[in-house]
Short mmCIF file of C-alpha atoms in Angstrom, two decimals:
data_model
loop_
_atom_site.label_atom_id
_atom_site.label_comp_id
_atom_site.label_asym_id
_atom_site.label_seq_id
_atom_site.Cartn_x
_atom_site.Cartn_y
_atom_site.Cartn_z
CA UNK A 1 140.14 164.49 3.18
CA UNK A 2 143.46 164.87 1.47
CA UNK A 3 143.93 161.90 2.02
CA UNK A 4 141.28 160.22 0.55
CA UNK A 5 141.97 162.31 -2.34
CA UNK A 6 145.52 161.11 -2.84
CA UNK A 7 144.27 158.00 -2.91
CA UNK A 8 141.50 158.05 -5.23
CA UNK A 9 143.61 159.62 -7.84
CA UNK A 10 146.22 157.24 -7.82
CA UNK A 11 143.35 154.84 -8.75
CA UNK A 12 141.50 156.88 -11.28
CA UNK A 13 145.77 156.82 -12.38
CA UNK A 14 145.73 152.98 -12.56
CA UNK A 15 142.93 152.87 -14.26
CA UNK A 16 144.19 152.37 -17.71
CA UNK A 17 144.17 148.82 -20.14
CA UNK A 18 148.10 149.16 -19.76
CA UNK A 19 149.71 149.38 -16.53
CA UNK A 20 153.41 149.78 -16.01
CA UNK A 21 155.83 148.85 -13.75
CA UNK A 22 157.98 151.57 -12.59
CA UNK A 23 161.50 150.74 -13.59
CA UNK A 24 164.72 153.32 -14.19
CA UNK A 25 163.96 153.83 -17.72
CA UNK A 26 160.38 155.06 -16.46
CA UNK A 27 161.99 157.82 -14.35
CA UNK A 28 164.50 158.45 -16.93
CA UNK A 29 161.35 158.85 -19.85
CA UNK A 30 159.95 160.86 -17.29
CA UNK A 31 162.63 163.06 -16.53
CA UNK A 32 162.97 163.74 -20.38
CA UNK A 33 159.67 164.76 -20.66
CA UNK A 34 160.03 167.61 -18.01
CA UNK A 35 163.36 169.18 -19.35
CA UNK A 36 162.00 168.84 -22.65
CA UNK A 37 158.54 171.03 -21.38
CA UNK A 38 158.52 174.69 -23.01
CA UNK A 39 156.10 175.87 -20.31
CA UNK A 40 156.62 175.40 -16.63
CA UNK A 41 157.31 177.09 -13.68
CA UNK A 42 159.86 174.71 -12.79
CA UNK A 43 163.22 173.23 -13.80
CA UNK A 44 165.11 170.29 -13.60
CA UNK A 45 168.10 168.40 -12.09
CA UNK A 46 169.44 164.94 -12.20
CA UNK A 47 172.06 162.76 -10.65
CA UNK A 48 172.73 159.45 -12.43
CA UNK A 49 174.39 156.49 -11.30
CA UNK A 50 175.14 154.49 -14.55
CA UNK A 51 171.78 154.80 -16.20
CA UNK A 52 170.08 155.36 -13.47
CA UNK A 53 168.80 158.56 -11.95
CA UNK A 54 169.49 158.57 -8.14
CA UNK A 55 168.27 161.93 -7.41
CA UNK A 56 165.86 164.33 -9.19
CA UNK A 57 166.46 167.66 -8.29
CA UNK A 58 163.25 170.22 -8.90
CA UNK A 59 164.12 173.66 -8.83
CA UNK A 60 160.77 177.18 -8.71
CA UNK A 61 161.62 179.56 -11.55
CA UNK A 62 161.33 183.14 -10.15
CA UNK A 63 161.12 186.08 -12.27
CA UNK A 64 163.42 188.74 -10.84
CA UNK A 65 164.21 191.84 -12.51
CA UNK A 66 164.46 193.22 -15.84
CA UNK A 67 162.94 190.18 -17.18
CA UNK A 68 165.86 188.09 -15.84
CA UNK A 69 164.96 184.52 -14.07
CA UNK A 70 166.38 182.75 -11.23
CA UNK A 71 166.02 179.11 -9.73
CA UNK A 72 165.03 178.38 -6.21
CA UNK A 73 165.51 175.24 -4.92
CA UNK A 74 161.76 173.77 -4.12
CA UNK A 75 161.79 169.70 -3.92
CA UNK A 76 163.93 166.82 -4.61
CA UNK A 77 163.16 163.07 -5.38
CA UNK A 78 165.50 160.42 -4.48
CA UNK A 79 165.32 156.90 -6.16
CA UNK A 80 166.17 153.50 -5.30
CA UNK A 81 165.77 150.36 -7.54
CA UNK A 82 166.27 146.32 -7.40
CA UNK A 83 168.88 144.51 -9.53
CA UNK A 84 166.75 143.99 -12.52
CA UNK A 85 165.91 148.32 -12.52
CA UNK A 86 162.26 148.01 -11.00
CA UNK A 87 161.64 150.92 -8.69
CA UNK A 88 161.38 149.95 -5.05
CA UNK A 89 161.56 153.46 -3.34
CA UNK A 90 161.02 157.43 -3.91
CA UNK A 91 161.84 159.65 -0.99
CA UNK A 92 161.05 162.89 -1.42
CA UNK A 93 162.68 165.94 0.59
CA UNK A 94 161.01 169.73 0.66
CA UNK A 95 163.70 172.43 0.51
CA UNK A 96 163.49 174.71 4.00
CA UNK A 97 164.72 178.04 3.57
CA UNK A 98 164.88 178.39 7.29
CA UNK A 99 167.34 175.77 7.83
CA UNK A 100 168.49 176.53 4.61
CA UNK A 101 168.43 172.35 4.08
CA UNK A 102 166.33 169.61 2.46
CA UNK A 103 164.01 168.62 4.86
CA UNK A 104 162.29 165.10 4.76
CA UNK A 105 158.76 164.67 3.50
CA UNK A 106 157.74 160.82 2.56
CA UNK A 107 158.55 157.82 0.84
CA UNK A 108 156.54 155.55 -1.36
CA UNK A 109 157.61 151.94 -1.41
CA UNK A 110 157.19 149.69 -4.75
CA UNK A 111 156.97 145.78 -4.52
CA UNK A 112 156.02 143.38 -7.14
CA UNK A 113 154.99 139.97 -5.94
CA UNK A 114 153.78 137.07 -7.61
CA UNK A 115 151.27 139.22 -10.28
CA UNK A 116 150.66 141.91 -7.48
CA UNK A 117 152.06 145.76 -7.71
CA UNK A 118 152.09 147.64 -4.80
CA UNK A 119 152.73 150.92 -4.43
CA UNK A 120 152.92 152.16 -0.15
CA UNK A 121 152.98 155.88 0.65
CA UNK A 122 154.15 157.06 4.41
CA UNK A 123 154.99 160.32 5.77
CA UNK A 124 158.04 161.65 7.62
CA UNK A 125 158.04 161.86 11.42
CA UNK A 126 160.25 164.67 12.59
CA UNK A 127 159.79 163.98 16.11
CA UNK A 128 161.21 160.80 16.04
CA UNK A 129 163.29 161.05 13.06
CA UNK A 130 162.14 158.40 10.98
CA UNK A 131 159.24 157.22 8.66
CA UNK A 132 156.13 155.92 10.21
CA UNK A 133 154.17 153.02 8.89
CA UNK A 134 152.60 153.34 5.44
CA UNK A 135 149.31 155.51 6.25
CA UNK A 136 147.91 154.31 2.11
CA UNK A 137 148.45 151.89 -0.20
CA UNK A 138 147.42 150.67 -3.92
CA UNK A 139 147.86 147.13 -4.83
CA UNK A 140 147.55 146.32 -8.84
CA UNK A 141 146.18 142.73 -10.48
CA UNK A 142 148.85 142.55 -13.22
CA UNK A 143 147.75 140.10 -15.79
CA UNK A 144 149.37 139.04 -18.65
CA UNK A 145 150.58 141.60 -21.90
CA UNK A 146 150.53 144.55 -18.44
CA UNK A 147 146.87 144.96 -18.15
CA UNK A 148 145.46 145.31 -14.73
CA UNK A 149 142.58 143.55 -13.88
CA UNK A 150 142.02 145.14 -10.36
CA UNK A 151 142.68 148.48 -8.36
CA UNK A 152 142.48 147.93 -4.87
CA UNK A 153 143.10 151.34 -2.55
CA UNK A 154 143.76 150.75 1.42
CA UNK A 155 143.93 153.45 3.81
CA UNK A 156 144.74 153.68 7.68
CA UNK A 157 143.18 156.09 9.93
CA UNK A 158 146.12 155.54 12.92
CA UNK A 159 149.53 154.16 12.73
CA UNK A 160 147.60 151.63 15.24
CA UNK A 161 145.45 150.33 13.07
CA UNK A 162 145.35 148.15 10.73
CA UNK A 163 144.59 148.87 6.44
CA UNK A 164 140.91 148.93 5.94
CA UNK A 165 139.82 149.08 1.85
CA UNK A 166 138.76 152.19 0.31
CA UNK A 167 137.68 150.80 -3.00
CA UNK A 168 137.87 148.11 -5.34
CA UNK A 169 137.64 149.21 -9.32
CA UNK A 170 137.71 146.04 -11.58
CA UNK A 171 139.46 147.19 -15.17
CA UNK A 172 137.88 145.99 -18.13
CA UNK A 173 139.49 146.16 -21.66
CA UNK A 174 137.59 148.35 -23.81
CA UNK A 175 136.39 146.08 -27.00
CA UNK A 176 137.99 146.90 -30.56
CA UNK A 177 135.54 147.98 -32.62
CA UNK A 178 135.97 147.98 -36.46
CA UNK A 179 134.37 150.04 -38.87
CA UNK A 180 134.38 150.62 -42.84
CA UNK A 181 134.86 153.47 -44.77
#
């Protein structure tokens, strides 16, 4: 069920008359945003290589005592991108307080190709120390000016087995409507 949850919202998400293709100065607008927020119970961290953020770092803020605050390190985000700053990987890591390291949790894998966006999520196998195949994936119609015309989300029920399509939502540009005062 989870799941099938992820994977609707990232379509509902999609579902806008401007898509975007997630580039460096995407994460970077998003990482702004965050530090910038007044009210959160988390903080942030960043590593930059150039002007690009390799590594996200997000830290719990934990009231101790006598009002005072302390950070606890919860999750971090590491990036990849291609040559022209397009995002083609985010691994994500969970902080263990047991083994007192990151521990890995699961990767999403961007492509663009020839109008298409896709956007593959797969989890972390600890057993065999590796990713597995991509258990979901969204593919995006880009059309000209960054609309989308399509949403199409894929799931797979085994490693074995091959995608099967969850849904198809066609986008349609809302029509500009003009009125007088």
């Amino acid at each position: 069920m989870k799941k099938l949850l992820f994977a609707t919202l990232m379509c509902v998400a999609a579902m806008s008359a401007k898509a975007q293709v997630l580039t460096s100065e995407t994460i970077n607008g998003v990482y702004k945003e965050l530090i910038n927020s007044t009210k959160s119970d988390y903080a942030y961290n960043a590593e930059m290589t150039g002007n690009d953020i390799t590594t996200m770092y997000v830290y719990k803020v934990v009231a101790g005592a006598k009002g005072m605050q302390t950070l606890k390190q919860h999750m971090k985000h590491e990036y990849a991108y291609a040559a022209d700053g397009t995002l083609t990987s985010k691994v994500t890591y969970l902080w263990n307080d047991d083994l007192n390291d990151w521990t890995c949790s699961t990767r999403y894998d961007y492509a663009l190709d020839n109008g298409k966006y896709s956007v593959e999520y797969s989890r972390y196998n600890h057993v065999a120390n590796r990713f597995d195949l991509p258990v979901d994936k969204i593919t995006y119609d880009i059309m000209p000016y960054d609309s989308v015309s399509n949403v199409s989300c894929y799931h797979r029920k085994s490693l074995s087995s091959q995608y099967q399509l969850i849904s198809v939502m066609r986008v349609m540009d809302l029509p500009i409507l003009y009125a007088k005062k």
